[in-house]
Coordinates of C-alpha atoms and ligand atoms in Angstrom, one line a residue:
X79 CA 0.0 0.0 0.0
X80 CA 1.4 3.3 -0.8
X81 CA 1.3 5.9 1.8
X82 CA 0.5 8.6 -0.6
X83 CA -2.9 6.8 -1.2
X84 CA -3.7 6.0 2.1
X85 CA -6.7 6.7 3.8
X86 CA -4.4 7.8 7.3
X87 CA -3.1 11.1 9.0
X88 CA -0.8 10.5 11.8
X89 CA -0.9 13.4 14.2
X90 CA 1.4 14.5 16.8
X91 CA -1.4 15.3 19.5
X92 CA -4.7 14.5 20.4
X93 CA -7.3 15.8 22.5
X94 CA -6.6 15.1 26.3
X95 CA -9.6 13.2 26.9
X96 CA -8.4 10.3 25.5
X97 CA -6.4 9.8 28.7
X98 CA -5.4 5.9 28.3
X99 CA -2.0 5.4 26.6
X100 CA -3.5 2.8 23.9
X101 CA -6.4 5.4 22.9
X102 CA -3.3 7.9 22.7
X103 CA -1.1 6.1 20.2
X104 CA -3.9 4.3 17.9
X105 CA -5.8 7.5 17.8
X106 CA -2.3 9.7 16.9
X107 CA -1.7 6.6 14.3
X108 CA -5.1 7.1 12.5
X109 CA -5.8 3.4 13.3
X110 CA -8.8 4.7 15.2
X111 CA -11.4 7.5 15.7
X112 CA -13.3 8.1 19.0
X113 CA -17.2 8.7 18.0
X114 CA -18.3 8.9 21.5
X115 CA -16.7 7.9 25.0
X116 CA -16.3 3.7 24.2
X117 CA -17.3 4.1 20.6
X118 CA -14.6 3.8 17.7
X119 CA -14.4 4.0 13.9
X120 CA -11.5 1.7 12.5
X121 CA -9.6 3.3 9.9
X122 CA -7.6 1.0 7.7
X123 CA -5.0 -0.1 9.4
X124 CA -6.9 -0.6 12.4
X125 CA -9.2 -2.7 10.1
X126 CA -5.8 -4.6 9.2
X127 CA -5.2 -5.3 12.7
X128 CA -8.2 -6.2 14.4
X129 CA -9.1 -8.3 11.1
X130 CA -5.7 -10.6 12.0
X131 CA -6.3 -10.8 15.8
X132 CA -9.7 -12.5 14.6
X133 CA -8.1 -14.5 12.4
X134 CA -6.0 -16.3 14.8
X135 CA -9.2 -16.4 17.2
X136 CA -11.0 -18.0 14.3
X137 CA -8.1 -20.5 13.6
X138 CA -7.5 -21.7 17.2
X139 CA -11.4 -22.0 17.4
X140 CA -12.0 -24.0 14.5
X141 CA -8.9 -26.2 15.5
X142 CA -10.6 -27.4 18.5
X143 CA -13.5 -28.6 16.3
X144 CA -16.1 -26.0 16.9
X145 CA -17.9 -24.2 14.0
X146 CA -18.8 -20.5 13.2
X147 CA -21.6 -19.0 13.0
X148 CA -23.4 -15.5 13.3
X149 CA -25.8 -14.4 15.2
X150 CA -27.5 -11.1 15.4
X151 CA -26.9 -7.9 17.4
X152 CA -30.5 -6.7 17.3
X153 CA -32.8 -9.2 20.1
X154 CA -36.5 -8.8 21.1
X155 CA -37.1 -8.8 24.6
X156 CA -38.9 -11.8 24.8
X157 CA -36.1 -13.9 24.7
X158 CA -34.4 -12.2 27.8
X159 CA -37.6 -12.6 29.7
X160 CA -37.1 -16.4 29.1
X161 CA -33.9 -16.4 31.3
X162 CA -34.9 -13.5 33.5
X163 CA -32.3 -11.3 32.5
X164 CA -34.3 -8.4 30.8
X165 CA -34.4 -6.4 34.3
X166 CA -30.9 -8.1 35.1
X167 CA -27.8 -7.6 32.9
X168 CA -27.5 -3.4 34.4
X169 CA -25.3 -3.2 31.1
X170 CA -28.0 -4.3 28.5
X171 CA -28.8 -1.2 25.9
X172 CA -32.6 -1.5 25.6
X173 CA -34.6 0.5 22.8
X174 CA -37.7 0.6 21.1
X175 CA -38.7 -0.9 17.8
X176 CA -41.4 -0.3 15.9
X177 CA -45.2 -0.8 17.4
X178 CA -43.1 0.1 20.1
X179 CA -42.1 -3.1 20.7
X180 CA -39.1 -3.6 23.6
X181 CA -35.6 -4.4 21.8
X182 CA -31.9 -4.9 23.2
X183 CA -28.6 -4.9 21.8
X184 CA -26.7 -7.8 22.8
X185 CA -24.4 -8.1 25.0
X186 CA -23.8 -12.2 25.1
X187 CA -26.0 -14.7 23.4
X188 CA -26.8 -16.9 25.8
X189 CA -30.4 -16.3 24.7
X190 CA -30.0 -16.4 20.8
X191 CA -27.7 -19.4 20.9
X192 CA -29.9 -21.5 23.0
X193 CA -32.8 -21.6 21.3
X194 CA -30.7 -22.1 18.0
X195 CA -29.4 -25.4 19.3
X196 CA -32.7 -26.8 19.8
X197 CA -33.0 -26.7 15.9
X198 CA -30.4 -29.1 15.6
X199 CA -30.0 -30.6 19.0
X200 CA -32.8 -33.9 19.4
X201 CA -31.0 -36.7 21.0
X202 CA -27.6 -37.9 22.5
X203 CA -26.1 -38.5 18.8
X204 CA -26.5 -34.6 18.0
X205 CA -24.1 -33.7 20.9
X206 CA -21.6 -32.5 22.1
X207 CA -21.7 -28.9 19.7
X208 CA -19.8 -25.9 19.8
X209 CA -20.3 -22.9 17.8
X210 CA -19.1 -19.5 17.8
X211 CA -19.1 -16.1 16.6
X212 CA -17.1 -13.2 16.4
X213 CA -19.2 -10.4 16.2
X214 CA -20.0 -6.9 18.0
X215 CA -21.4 -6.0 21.3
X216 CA -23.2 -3.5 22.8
X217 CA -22.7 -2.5 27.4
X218 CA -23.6 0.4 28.6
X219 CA -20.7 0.5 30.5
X220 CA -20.7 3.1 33.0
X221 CA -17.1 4.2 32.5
X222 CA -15.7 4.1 28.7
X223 CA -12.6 5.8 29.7
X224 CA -10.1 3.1 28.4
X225 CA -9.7 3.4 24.4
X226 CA -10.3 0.1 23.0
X227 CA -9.9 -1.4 26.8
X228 CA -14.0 -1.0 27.7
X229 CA -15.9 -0.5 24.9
X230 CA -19.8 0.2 24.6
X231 CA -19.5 -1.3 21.3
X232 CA -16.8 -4.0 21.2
X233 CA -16.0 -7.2 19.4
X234 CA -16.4 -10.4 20.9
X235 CA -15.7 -13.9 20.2
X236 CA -18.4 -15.9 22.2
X237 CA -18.3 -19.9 22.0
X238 CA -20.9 -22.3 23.8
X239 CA -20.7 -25.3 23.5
X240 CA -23.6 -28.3 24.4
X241 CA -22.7 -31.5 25.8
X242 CA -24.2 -34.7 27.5
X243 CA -22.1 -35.1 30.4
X244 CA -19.8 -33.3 33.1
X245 CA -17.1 -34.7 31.9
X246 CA -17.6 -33.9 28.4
X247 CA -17.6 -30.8 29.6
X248 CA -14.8 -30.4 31.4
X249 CA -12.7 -31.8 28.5
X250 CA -13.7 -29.9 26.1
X251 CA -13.3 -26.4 29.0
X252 CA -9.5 -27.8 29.0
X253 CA -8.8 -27.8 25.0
X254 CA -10.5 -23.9 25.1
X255 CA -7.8 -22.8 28.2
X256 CA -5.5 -24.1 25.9
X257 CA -6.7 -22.7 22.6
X258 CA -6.4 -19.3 24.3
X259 CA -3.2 -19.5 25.8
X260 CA -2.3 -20.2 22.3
X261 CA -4.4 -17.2 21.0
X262 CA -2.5 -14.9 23.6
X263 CA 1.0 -16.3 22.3
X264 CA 0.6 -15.7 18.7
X265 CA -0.9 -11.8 19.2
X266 CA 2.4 -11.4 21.2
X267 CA 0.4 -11.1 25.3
X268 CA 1.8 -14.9 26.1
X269 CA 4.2 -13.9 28.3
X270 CA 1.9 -11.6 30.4
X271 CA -1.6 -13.4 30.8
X272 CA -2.5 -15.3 33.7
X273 CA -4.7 -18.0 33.8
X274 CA -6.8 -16.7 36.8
X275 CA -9.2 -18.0 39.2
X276 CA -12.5 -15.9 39.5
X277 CA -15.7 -16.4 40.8
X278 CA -18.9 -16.1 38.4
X279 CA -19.1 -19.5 37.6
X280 CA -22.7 -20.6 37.6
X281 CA -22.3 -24.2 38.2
X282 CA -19.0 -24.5 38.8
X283 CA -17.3 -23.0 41.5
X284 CA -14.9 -20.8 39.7
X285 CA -14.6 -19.5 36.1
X286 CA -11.3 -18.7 34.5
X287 CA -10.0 -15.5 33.5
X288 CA -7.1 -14.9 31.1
X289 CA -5.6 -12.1 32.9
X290 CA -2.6 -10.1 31.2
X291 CA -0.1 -7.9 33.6
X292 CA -0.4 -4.4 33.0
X293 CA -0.3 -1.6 35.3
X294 CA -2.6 0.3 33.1
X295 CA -4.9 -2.4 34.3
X296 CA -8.1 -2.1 36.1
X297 CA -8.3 -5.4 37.5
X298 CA -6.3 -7.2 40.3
X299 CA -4.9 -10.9 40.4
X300 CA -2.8 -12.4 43.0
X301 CA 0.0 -14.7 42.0
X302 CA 3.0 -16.3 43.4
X303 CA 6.0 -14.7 43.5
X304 CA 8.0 -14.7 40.3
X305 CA 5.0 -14.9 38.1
X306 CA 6.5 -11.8 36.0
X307 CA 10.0 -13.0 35.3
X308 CA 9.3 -16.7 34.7
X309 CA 6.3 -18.2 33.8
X310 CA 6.0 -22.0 34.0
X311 CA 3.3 -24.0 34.3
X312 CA 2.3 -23.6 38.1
X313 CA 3.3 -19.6 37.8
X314 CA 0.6 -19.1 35.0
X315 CA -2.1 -19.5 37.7
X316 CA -3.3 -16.8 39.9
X317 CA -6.4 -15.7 41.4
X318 CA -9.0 -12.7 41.5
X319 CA -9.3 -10.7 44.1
X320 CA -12.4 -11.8 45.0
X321 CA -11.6 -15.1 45.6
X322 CA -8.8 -14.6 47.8
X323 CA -9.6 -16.0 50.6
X324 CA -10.6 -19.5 48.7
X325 CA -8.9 -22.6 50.1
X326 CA -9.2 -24.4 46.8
X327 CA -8.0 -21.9 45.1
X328 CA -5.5 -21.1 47.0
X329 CA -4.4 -25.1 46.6
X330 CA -4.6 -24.4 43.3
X331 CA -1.7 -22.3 43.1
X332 CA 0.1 -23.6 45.5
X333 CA 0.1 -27.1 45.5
X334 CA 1.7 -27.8 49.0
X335 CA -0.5 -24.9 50.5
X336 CA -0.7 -24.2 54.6
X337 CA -2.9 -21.8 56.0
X338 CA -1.2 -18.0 56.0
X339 CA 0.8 -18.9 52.7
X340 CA -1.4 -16.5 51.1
X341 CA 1.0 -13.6 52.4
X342 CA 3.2 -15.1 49.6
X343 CA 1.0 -13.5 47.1
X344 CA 2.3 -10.8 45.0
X345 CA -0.5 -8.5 43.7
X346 CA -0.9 -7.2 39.9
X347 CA -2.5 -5.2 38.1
X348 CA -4.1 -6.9 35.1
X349 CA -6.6 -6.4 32.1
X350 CA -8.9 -9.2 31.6
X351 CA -8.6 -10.3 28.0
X352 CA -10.7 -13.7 28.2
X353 CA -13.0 -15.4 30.3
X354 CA -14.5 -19.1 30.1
X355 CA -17.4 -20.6 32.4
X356 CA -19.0 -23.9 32.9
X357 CA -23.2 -23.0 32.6
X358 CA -24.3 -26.0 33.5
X359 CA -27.9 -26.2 32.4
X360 CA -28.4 -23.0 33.9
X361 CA -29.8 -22.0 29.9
X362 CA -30.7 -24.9 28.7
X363 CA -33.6 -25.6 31.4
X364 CA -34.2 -22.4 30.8
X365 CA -34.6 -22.1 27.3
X366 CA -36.2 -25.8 27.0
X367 CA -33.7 -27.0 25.2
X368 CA -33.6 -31.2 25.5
X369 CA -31.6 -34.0 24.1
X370 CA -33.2 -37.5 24.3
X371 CA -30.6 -39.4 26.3
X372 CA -29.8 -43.0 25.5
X373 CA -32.9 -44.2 27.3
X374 CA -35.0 -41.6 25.5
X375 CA -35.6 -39.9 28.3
X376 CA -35.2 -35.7 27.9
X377 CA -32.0 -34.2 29.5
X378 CA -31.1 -31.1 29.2
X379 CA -27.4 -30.5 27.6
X380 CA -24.6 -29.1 30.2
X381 CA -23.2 -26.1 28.4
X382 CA -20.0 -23.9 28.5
X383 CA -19.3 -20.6 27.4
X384 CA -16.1 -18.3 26.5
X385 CA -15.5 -15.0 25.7
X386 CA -12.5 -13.0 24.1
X387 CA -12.3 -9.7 23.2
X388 CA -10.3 -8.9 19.7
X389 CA -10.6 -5.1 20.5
X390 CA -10.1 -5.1 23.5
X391 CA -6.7 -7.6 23.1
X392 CA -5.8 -4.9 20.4
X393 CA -6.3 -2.2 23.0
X394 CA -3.9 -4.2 25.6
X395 CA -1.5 -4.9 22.8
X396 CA -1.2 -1.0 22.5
X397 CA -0.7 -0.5 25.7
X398 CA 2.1 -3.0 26.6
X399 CA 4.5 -3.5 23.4
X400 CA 4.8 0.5 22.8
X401 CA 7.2 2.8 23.9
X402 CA 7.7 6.6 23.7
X403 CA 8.2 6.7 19.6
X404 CA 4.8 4.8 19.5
X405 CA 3.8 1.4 18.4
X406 CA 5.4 -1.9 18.3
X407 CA 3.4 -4.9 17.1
X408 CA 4.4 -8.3 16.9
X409 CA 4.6 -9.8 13.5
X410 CA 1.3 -11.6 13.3
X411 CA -0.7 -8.5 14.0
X412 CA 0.8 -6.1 12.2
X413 CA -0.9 -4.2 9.7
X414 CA 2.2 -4.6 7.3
X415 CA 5.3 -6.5 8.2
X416 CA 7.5 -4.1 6.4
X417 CA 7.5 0.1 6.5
X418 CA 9.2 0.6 3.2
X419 CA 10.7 4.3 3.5
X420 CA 11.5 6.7 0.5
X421 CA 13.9 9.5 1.9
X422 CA 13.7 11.5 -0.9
X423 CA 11.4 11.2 -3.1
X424 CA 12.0 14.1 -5.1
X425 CA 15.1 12.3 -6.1
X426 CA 14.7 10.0 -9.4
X427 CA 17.5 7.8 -9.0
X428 CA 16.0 7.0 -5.3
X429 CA 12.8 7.0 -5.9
X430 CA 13.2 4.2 -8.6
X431 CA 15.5 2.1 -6.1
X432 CA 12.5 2.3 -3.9
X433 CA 9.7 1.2 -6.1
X434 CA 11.7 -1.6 -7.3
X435 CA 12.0 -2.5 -3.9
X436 CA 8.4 -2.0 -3.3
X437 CA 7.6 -4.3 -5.9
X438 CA 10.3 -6.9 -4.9
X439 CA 9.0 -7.4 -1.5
X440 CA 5.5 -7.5 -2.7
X441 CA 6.1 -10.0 -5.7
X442 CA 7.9 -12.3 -2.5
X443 CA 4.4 -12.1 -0.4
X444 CA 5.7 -9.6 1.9
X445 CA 2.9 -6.9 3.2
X446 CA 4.4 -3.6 2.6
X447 CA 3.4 -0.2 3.5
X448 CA 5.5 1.9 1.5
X449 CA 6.1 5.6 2.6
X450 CA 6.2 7.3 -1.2
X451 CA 5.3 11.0 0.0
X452 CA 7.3 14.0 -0.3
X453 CA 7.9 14.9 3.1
X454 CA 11.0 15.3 5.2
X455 CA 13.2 11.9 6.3
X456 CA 12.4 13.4 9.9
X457 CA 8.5 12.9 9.8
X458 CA 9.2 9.8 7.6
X459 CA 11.1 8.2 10.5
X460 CA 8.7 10.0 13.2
X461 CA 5.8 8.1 11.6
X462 CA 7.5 4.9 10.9
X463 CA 8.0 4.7 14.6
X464 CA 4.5 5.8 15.5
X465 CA 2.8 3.3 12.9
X466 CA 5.2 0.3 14.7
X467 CA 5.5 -1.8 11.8
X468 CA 7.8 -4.6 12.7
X469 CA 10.7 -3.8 9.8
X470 CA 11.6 -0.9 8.4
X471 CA 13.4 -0.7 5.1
X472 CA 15.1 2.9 4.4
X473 CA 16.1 4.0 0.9
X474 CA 18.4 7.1 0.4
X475 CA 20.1 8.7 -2.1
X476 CA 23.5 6.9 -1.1
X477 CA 21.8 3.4 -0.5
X478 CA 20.0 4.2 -4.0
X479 CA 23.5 4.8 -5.9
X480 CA 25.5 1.9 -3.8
X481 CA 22.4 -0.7 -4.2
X482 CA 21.7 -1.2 -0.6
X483 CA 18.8 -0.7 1.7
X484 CA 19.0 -0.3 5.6
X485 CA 16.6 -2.2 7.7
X486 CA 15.9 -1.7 11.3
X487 CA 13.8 -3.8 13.2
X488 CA 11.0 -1.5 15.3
X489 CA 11.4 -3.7 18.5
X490 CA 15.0 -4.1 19.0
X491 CA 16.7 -1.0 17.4
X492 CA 19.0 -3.3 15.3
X493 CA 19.8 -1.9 12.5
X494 CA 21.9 -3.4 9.1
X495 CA 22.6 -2.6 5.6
X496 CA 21.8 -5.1 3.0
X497 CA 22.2 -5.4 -0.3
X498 CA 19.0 -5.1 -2.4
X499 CA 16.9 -8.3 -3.0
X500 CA 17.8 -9.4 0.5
X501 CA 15.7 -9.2 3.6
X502 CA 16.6 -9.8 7.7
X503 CA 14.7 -12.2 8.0
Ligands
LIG656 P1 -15.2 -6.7 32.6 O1 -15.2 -7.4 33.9 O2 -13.9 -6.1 32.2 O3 -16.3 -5.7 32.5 P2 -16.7 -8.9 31.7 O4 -16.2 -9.9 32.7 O5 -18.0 -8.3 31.9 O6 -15.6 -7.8 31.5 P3 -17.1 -11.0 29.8 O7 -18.6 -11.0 29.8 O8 -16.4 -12.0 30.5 O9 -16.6 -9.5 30.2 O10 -16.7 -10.9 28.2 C1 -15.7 -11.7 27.6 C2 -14.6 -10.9 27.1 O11 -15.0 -9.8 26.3 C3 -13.8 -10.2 28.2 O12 -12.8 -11.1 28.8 C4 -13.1 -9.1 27.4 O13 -12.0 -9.6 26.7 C5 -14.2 -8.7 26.4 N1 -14.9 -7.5 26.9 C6 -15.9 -7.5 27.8 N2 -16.4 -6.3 28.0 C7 -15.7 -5.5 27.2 C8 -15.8 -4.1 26.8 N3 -16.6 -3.3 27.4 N4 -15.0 -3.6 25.9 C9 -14.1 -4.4 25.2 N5 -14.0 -5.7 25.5 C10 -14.8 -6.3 26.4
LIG657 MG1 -15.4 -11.5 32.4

């Protein structure tokens, strides 16, 4: 993509409302526009980003065997009288239709997704299921003060899935932990997020959230000692600070765990980037959805459910791999692998080095955004390092004449010259 052409105007500042670092740089990057207080437009390479985080949630969802779907936004109230959660869910945006008939804008699909397994969900054979979408949301969140962290309008990626038996269950709970931790080590927040003990489960006694450190976090996990520096197994578990005081919990993180060990705990700060629960048939009796179990008598399916949030994972991306310059995003997430610079454009000999470049890099697959304007080397570089792109490649006039390009990777600082029609990686 040429820069020239693109639909993007970095800026040096923004409006001081946007107080939360990650609003600050997307929003000085032109990767998003605030609307309203939790409401954002995604400008292109936003788009790009937030397409490729749900990419790799669609990926490691549909490599645990469940299936996508979508469901709609727009609900009727009737459906949230069936579970009792009209007057409930304090977040739920409710409006009026026409006839003046009560709508909401959903914030889960619990109630949509229910009632669509019963159209394919008879007897024992049809289970287990698991379908997802990824798809927005709508919470009237109180405080929308966090960019991209709290949205009222967010994406989500909600599964549920339907199964015959505990154990089924609890299987299947174990390959989604998993799927995510994989999620949060391909979009670069591995190292950081917690698998965290919470309370909220309905019929279980806990739920699990995927907590990553921050301390531009609002939420706050306890873990053992060490948790930041090196995570194993045992250190990826901590617990919510409502739970605290849980035995089992507490076992849970420390295996040989006496009474008063809890004093061992370190306290983080944290932002919640996913959260799975067991339902039970909490729903399912609800909604009236059956199975007819091997005896043909009616059961009703034990389901599970699990949320992640692209936007808000792009948000917490923002926040942690950034520094003063601006951006830094890991390879898979980046809206172009390669920031292809033209120092001076109004130079012939260079300018042809760097189009031929520009069209090597893209003949070889590479995503390149390709800086082709007539502006100084200063703002080049300024925006280069704002934008974050993983590599840069920088043509000059010398370079140009010599046949050699200098690349600098965003992260490190590295920098090396190489001759033209090789790359650093
Ligand atoms: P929080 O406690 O932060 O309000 P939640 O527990 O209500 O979040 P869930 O219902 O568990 O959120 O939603 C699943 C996932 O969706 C969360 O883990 C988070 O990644 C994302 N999410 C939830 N609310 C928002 C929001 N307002 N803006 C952006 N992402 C959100
Ligand atoms: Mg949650």
């Amino acid at each position: 993509m040429r820069r020239s052409h693109l639909f993007l105007k970095t800026r040096k500042e923004i409006s001081k409302e946007e107080v939360s670092r990650n609003a600050q740089l997307l929003t000085r990057g032109s990767y998003v526009n605030q609307v309203m207080a939790g409401v954002y437009s995604y400008l292109p390479l936003g788009l790009r980003v937030l397409t490729k985080i749900e990419q790799i949630v669609r990926e490691e969802m549909n490599a645990i065997g469940s299936q996508e779907v979508l469901m709609p936004a727009l609900h009727p109230r009737e459906i949230w009288d069936v579970t009792g959660r009209w007057d409930k869910v304090d977040v739920l945006f409710k409006l009026k239709g026409a006839g003046d008939r009560d709508l909401a804008l959903g914030p889960t699909h619990e109630e949509v997704v229910t009632p669509l397994a019963s159209t394919v969900i008879n007897s024992y054979r049809d289970l287990p299921q698991a379908v997802y979408h990824i798809q927005t949301k709508f919470r009237n969140e109180a405080r929308a003060k966090s960019g991209l962290l709290r949205g009222r309008e967010f994406r989500m990626k909600d599964l549920y899935s339907f199964h015959t038996t505990q154990e089924d269950l609890d299987t299947f709970y174990d390959r989604v932990m998993a799927a995510y931790m994989k999620i949060y080590r391909r979009i670069g927040l591995g190292e950081r997020t917690l698998i965290t003990y919470a309370s909220g489960g309905v019929f279980s006694k806990y739920s699990h959230e995927f907590q990553t450190l921050t301390d531009s976090g609002e939420d706050v996990v306890y873990a053992i000692p060490g948790t930041t520096e090196v995570l194993g197994v045992q250190e990826r578990f901590a617990i919510n600070s409502e739970i605290i005081d849980d035995q089992e919990a507490l076992r849970g993180i420390l295996p040989n765990y006496q009474p008063g060990d809890e004093q061992k705990l370190v306290q983080h700060k944290t932002i919640e980037v996913g959260n799975i629960f067991k339902l039970g048939t909490r729903f399912s009796s609800a909604c009236g959805l059956t199975f007819a179990d091997k005896d043909g008598k009616p059961q009703h399916p034990i389901m599970g459910c699990y949320g992640i949030g692209p936007s808000r994972m792009m948000g917490t991306i923002a926040e942690i791999l950034s520094d003063e310059k601006g951006l830094i995003w890991p390879e898979e997430v980046a809206p172009y692998k390669v920031n292809l610079l033209n120092l001076k454009a109004s130079d012939a000999t260079t300018t042809q080095a760097a189009d031929a470049l520009y069209d090597t890099l893209q003949r070889a697959g590479v995503e390149v955004l390709y800086d082709d304007r007539d502006v100084s080397a200063g703002e080049k570089f300024a925006d280069a390092d704002l934008l974050g792109c993983p590599w840069q490649a920088v043509v000059g006039p010398k370079g140009a004449e010599k046949g050699v390009v200098e690349w600098a990777n965003r992260r490190t600082g590295a920098k090396q010259e190489l001759p033209v029609g090789q790359w650093p990686w």
